[in-house]
Coordinates of C-alpha atoms in Angstrom, one line a residue:
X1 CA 20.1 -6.2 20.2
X2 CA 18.6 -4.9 17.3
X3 CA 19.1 -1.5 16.6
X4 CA 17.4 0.4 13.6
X5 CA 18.9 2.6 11.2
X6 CA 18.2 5.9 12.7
X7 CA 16.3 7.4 9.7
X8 CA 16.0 11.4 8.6
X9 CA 13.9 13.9 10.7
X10 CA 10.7 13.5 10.2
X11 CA 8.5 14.6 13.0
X12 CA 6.0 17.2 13.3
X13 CA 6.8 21.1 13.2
X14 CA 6.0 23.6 15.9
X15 CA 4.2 26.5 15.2
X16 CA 2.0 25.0 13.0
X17 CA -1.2 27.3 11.3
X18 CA -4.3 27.0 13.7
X19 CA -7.4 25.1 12.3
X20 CA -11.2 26.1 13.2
X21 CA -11.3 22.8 14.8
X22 CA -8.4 23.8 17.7
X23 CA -10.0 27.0 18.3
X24 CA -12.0 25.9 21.7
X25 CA -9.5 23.5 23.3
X26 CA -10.6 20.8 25.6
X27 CA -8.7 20.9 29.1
X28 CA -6.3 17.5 28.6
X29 CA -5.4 19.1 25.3
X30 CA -1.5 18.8 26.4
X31 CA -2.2 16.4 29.0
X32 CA 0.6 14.8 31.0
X33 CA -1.1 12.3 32.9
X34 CA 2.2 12.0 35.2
X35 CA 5.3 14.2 35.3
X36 CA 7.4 11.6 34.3
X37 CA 7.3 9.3 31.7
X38 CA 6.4 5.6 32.9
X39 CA 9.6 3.2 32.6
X40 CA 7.6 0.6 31.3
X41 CA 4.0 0.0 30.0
X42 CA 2.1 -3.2 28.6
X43 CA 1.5 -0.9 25.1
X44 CA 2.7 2.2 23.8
X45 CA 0.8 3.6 21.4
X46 CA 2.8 6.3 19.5
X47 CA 0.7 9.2 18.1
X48 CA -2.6 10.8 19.8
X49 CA -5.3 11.8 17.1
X50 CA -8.5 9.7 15.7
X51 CA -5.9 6.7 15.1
X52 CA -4.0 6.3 18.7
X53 CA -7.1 7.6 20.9
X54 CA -9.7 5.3 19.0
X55 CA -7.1 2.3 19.6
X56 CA -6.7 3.2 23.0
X57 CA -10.8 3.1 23.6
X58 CA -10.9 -0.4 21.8
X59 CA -8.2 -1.8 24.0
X60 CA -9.7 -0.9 27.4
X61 CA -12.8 -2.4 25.9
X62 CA -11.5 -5.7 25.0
X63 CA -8.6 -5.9 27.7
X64 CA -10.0 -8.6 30.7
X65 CA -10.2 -6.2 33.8
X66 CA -8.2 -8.7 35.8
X67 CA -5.1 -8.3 34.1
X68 CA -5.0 -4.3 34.5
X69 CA -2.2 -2.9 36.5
X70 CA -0.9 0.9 36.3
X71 CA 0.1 1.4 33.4
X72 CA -1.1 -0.8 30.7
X73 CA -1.4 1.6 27.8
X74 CA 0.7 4.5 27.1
X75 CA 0.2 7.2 24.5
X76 CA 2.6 9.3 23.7
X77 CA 2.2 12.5 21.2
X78 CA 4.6 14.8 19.7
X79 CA 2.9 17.9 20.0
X80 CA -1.2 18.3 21.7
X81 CA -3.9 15.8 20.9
X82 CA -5.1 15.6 17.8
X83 CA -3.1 18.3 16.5
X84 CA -2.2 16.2 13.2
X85 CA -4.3 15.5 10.5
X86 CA -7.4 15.0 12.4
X87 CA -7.5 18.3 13.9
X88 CA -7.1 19.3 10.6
X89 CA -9.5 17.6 8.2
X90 CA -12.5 19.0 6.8
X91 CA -14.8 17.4 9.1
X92 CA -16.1 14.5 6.4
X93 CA -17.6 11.1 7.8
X94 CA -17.8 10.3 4.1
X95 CA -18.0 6.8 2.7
X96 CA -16.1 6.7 -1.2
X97 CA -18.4 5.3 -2.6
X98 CA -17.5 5.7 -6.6
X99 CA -13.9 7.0 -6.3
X100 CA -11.5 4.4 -5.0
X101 CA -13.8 1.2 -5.1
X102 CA -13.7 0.8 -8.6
X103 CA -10.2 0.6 -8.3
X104 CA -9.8 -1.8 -5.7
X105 CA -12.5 -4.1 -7.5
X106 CA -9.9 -4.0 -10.7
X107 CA -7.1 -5.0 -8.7
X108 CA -8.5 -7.0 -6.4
X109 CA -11.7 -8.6 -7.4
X110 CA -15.6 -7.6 -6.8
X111 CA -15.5 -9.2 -3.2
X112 CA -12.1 -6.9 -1.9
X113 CA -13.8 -4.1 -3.1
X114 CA -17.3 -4.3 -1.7
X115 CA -15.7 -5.5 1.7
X116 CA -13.8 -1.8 1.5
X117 CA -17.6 0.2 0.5
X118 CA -19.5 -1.6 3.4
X119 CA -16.8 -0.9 5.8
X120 CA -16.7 2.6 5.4
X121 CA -20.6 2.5 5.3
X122 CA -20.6 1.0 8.6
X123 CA -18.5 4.1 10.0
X124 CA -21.8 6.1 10.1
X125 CA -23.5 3.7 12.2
X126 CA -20.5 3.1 14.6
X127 CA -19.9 6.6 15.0
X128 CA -23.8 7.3 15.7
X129 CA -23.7 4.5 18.2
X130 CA -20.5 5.8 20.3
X131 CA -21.3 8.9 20.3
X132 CA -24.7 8.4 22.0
X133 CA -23.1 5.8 24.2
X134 CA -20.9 7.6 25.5
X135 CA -22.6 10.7 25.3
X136 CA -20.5 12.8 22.8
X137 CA -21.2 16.3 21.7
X138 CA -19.3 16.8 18.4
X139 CA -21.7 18.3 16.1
X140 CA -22.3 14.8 14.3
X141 CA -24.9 15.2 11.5
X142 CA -26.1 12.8 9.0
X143 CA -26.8 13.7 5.8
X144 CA -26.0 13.4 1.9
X145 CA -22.9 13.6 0.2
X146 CA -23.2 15.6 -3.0
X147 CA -20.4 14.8 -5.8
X148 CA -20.6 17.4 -8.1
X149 CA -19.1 17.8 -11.6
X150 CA -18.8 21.0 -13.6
X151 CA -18.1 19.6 -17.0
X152 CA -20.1 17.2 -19.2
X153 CA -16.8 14.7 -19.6
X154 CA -16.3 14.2 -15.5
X155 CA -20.3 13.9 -15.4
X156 CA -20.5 11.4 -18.2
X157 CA -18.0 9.4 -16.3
X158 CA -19.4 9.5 -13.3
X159 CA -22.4 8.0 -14.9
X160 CA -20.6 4.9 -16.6
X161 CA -18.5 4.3 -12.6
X162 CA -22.4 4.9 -11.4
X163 CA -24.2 2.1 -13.6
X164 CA -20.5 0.1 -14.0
X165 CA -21.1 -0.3 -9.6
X166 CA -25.1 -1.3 -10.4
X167 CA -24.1 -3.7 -13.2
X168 CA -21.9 -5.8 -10.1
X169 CA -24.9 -5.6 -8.2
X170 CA -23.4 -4.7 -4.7
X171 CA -26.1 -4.4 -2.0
X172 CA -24.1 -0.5 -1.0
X173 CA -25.6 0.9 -4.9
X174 CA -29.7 0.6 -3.6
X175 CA -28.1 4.4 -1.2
X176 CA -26.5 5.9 -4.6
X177 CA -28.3 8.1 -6.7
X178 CA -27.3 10.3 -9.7
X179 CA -29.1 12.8 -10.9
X180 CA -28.0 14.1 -14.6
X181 CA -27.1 17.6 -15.9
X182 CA -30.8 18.6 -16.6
X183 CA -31.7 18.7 -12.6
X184 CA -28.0 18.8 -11.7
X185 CA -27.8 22.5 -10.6
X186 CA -30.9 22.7 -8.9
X187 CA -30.5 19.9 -6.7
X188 CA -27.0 20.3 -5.6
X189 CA -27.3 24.7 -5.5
X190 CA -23.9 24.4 -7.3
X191 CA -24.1 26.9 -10.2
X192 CA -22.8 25.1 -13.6
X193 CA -23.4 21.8 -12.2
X194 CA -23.4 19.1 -15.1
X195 CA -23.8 16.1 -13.2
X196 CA -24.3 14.6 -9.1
X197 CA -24.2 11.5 -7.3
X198 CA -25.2 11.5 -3.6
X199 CA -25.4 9.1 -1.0
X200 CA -26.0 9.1 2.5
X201 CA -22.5 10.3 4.7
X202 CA -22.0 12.6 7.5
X203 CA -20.0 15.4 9.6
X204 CA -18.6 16.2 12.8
X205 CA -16.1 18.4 14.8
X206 CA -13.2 15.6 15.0
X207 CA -11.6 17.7 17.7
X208 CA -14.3 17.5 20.0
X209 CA -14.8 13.9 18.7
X210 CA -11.0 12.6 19.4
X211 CA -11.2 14.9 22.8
X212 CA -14.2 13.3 24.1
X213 CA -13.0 9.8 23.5
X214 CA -9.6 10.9 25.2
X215 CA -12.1 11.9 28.3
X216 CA -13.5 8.7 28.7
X217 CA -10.6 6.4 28.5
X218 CA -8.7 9.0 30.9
X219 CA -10.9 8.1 33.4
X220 CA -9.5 4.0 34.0
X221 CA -5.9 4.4 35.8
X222 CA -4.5 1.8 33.4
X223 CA -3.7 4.9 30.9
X224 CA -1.1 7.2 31.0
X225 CA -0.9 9.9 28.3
X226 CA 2.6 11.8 27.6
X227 CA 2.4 15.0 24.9
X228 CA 4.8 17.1 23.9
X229 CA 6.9 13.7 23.8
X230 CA 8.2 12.7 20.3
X231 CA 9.4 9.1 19.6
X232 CA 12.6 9.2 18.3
X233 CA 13.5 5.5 17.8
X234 CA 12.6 2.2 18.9
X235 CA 14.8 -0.9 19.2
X236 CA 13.7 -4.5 20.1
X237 CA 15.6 -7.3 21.8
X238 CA 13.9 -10.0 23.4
X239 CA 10.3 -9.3 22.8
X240 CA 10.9 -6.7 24.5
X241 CA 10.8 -2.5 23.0
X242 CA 12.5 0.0 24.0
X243 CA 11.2 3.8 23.0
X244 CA 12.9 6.3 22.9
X245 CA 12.0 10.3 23.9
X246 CA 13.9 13.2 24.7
X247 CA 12.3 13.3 27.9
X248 CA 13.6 9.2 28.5
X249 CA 13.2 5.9 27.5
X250 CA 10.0 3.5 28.3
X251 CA 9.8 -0.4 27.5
X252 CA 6.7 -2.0 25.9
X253 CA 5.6 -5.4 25.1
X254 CA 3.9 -3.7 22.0
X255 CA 4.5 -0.9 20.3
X256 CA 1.8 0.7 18.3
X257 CA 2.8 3.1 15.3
X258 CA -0.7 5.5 15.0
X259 CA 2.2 8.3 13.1
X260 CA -0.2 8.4 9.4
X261 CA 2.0 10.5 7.1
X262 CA 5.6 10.6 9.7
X263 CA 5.3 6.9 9.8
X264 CA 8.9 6.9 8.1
X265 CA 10.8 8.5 10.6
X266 CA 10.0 5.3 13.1
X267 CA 9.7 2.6 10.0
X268 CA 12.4 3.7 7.0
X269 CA 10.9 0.7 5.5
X270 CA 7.6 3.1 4.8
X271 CA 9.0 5.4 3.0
X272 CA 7.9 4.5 -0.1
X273 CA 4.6 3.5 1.3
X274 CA 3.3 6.5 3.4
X275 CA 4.2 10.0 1.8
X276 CA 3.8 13.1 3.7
X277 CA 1.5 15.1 1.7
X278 CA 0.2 19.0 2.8
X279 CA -3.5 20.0 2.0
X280 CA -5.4 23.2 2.5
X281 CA -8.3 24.0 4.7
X282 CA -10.5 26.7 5.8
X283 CA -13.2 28.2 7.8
X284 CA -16.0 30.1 5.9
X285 CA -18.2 32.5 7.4
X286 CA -20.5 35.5 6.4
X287 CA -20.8 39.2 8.6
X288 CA -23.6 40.0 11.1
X289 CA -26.9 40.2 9.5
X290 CA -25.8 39.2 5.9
X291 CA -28.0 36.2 5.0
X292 CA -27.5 33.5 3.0
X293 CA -28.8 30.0 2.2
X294 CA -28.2 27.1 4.7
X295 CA -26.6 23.9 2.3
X296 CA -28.0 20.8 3.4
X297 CA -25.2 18.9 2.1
X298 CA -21.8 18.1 2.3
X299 CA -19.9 18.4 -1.3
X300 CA -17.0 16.9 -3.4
X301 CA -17.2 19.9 -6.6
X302 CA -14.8 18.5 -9.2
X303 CA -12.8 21.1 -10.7
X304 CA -14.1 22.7 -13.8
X305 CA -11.3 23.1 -16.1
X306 CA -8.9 20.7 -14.4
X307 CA -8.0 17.9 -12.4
X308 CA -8.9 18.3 -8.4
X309 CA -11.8 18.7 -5.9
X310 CA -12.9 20.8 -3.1
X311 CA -15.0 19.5 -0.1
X312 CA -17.0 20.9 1.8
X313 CA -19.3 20.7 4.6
X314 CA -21.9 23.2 6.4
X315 CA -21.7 23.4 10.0
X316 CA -25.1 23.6 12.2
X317 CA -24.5 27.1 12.7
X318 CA -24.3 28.4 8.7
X319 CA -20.8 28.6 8.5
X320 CA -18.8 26.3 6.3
X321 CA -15.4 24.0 6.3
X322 CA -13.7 23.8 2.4
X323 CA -10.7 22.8 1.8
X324 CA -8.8 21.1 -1.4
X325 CA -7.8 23.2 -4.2
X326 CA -5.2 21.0 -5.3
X327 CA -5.2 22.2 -8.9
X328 CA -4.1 25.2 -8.1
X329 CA -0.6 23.8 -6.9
X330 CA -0.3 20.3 -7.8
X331 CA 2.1 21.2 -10.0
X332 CA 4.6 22.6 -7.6
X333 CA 5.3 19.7 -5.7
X334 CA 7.3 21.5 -3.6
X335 CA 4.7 23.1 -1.7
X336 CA 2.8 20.1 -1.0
X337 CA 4.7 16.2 -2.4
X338 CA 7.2 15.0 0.7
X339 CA 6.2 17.7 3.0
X340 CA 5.8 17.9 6.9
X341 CA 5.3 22.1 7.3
X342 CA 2.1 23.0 8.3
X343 CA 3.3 25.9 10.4
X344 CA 2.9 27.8 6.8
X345 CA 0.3 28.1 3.8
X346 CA 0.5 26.6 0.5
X347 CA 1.1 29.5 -1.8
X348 CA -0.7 29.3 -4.7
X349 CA -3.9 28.1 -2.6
X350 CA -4.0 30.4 0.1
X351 CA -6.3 33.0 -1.4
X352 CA -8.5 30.4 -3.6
X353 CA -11.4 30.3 -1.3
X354 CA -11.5 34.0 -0.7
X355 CA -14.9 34.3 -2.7
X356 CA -15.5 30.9 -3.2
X357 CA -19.0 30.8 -1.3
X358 CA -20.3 33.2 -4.1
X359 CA -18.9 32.2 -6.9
X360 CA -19.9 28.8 -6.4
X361 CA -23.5 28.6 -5.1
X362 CA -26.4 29.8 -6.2
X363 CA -28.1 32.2 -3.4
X364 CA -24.4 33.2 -1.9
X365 CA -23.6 36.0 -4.3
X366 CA -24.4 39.1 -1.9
X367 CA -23.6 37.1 1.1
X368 CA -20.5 38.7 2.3
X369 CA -18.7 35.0 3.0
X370 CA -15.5 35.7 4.0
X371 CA -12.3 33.5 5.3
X372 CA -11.9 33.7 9.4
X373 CA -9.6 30.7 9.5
X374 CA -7.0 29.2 6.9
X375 CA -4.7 26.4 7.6
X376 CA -2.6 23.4 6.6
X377 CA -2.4 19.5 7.5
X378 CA -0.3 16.5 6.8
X379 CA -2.0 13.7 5.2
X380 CA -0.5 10.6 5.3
X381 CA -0.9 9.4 1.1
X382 CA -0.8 5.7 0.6
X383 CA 1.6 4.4 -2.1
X384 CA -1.8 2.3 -3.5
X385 CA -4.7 4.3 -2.1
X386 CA -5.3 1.8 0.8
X387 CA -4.2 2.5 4.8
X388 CA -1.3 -0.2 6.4
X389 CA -2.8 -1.9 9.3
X390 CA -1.5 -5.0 11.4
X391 CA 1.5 -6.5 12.4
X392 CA 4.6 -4.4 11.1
X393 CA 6.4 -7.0 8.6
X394 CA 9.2 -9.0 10.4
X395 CA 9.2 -6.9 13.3
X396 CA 6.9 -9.2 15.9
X397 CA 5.1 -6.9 18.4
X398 CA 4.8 -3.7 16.6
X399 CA 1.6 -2.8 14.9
X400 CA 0.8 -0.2 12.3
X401 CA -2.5 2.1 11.3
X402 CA -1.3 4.7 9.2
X403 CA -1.3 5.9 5.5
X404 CA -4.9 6.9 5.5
X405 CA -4.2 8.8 2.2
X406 CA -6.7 12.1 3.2
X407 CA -9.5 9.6 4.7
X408 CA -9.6 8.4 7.6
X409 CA -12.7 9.1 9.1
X410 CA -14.8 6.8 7.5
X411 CA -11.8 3.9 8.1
X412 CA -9.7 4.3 11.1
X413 CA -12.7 3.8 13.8
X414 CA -13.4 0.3 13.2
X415 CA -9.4 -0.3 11.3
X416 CA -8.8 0.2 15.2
X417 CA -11.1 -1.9 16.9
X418 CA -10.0 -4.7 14.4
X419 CA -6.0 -4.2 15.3
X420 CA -7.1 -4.3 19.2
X421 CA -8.5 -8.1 18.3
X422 CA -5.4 -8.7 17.2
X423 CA -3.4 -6.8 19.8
X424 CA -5.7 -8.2 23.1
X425 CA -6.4 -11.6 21.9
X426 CA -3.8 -12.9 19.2
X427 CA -6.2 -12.6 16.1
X428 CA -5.1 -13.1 12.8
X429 CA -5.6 -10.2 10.6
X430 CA -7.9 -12.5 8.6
X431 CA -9.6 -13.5 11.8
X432 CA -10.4 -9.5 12.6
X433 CA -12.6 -9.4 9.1
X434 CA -10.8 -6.6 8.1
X435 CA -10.8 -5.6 4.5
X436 CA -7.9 -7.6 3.2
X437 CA -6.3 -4.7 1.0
X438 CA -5.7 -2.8 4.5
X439 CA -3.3 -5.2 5.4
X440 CA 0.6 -4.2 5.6
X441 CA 2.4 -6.7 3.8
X442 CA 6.1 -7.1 2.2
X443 CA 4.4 -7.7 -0.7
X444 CA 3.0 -4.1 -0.9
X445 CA 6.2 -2.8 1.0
X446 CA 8.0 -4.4 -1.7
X447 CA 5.7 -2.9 -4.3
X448 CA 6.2 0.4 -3.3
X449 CA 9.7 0.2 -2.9
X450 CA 10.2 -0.8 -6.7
X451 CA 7.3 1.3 -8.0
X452 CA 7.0 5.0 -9.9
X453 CA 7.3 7.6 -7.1
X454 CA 4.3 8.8 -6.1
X455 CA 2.2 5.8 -7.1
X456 CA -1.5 6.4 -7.4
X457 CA -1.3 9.8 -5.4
X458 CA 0.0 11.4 -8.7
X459 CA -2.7 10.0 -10.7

């Protein structure tokens, strides 16, 4: 048999801070679908936000209905559903349009990089499309992405990445615009802007997003969903997988790792690869009666005075979702490098958006905006920027999609529906058309494992 090296604690904490998005939860929130776990399932998928639910709804799609018997897919979560990182994002559905594609067209070539833009574009169209298919009520809104800069050296370099992207003549550019300092702060309602670039991206409750998917595929009897059940091994002999829980052990032909930033508690070989890394978030509304201006947009405002961002989107009913402010800790890596708390606040951020409405935008200043909700997730930061999905390296029948380095919602819809091809009907990862720099190699494990620490999440 072989056994794994059983690898440090690294699964999520109880207690954790409560987001705006978990504050109406769905019925199957801590679904057990039977008392028990199953002894053995076709596929366990291991983790149950955006990642494990969305591969679940792409398997049942694409499995042949003749070949179903009770249970062929298993999901089993640590804590609730989607009580991770999705549960606690800022509600983005936001293409990056000018931030990391540059960077994958240096490595990688023109062609790697566009194939990562126009996969992410096509997230806003695949979301539209399920959700009205299935009939979905998550607040999804399209709109435009505002990137804002508050300093003439950020917006001057936006411009050059802006034209740089033109001058390659990708088909993605014809959506981007950028409007220069002289309109900047009028168009955006962000007071000092110096420069923006928008383009067309949306927003959503993810909650009610990854619950409503859970709703659908709970329906077929071929799924069996476990929570409160943390995986804490696995161990292969035969083609065969054994997991185990503390509630028990189940066997699986496939094992499927959906664990973003604990992925290294399971696979020591991702430690290097997928860090643990804590954000801040928060909920932003105003008193009865106060009024205020209703933002149109969703925002990335680079810092003024140094490096970091806030995002930010406004929610149909006025109220707003911010979170960032890595500035004002990055330096502390304690609070936020390596770490899996999110049952607590990161310090030197927790009272940075106290007044940020009003000091920010224009129209805001007697509003009264206020924190209700403050809380912290654990984002899964890639080693090079880009997620690890496929085949786990020379471990034959265990799949990965994790490491989505603070965004996934623009990646892990369609990253999923291209690891059930291979999953359900033997695809190569090439075969899938997924963008080539997604794909978990020992190359990049390797990488990783002899690199700086930190890689590019540290600049």
């Amino acid at each position: 048999m072989a056994q794994e090296a059983t690898p440090p604690p690294l699964f999520p904490v109880e207690n954790s801070t409560e987001p705006f998005w978990r504050t109406e939860l769905h019925q199957l929130d801590e679904l057990r679908t039977t008392p028990d776990l199953p002894p053995h399932s076709d596929i366990v998928i291991i983790g149950a936000g955006y990642t494990g639910i969305s591969l679940a709804y792409h398997l049942l799609k694409q499995l042949p209905e003749a070949t179903h018997h009770q249970p062929v897919i298993t999901i089993l979560e640590a804590r609730q559903i989607c009580s991770g990182a999705t549960g606690r994002n800022g509600g983005h559905l936001r293409p990056d349009l000018y931030g990391n594609i540059p960077k994958y067209i240096e490595r990688y070539g023109l062609e790697a990089g566009a194939e990562v833009a126009n996969f992410e574009i096509a997230h806003i169209k695949a979301l539209k499309d399920v959700v009205a298919e299935e009939k979905i009520d998550c607040d999804l809104n399209l709109t435009r992405n505002m990137n804002v800069f508050l300093n003439e050296e950020d917006g001057e370099r936006a411009r050059k990445v802006y034209e740089k992207l033109l001058e390659h003549g990708l088909d993605y550019t014809t959506d981007i615009h950028y409007t220069p300092g002289k309109y900047a702060e009028t168009i955006s309602g962000v007071k000092g802007a110096k420069a923006c670039i928008s383009y067309t991206a949306g927003s959503l409750w993810p909650y009610k997003f990854v619950l409503s998917l859970l709703s659908k595929i709970t329906a077929s009897p071929h799924v069996n969903v476990q929570t409160s059940t943390p995986v804490t091994s696995v161990d292969s002999q035969d083609g065969k997988h054994t997991i185990h829980t503390p509630r028990g052990t189940i066997t699986a032909s496939k094992v499927i790792y959906a664990t973003n930033a604990y992925t290294s508690g399971l696979l020591p070989q991702y430690k290097p690869n997928i860090i643990p890394c804590r954000g801040i978030c928060c909920h932003i509304t105003v008193p009865e009666g106060k009024d205020h201006p209703f933002l149109p947009y969703s925002y990335v405002i680079r810092s003024k005075t140094a490096d970091g961002q806030s995002y930010l989107i406004s929610r149909p009913d006025g109220s707003i979702i911010v979170g960032g402010a890595q500035y004002s800790f990055v330096d502390q890596r304690e609070q936020w490098y390596n770490v899996i708390d999110d049952s607590t606040l990161i310090e030197p951020a927790k009272n940075y958006y106290d007044d940020f409405m009003q000091r920010t935008f224009r129209g805001w200043e007697e509003s009264g905006a206020y924190v209700k909700e403050i809380w912290t997730g654990i984002m899964g930061y890639a080693y090079d920027t880009a997620p690890h999905v496929g085949e786990v390296p020379g471990l034959p029948g265990r799949y990965i999609s994790a490491g989505y380095d603070g965004h996934g919602m623009p990646v892990i819809f369609l990253a999923t529906k291209g690891l059930a091809d291979m999953i359900v009907h033997g695809k190569t990862y090439e075969e899938t058309q997924l963008p080539r720099v997604f794909k978990s190699t020992v190359e990049r494990l390797e990488k990783a494992a002899g690199g700086p620490e930190g890689g590019d999440i540290l600049g």
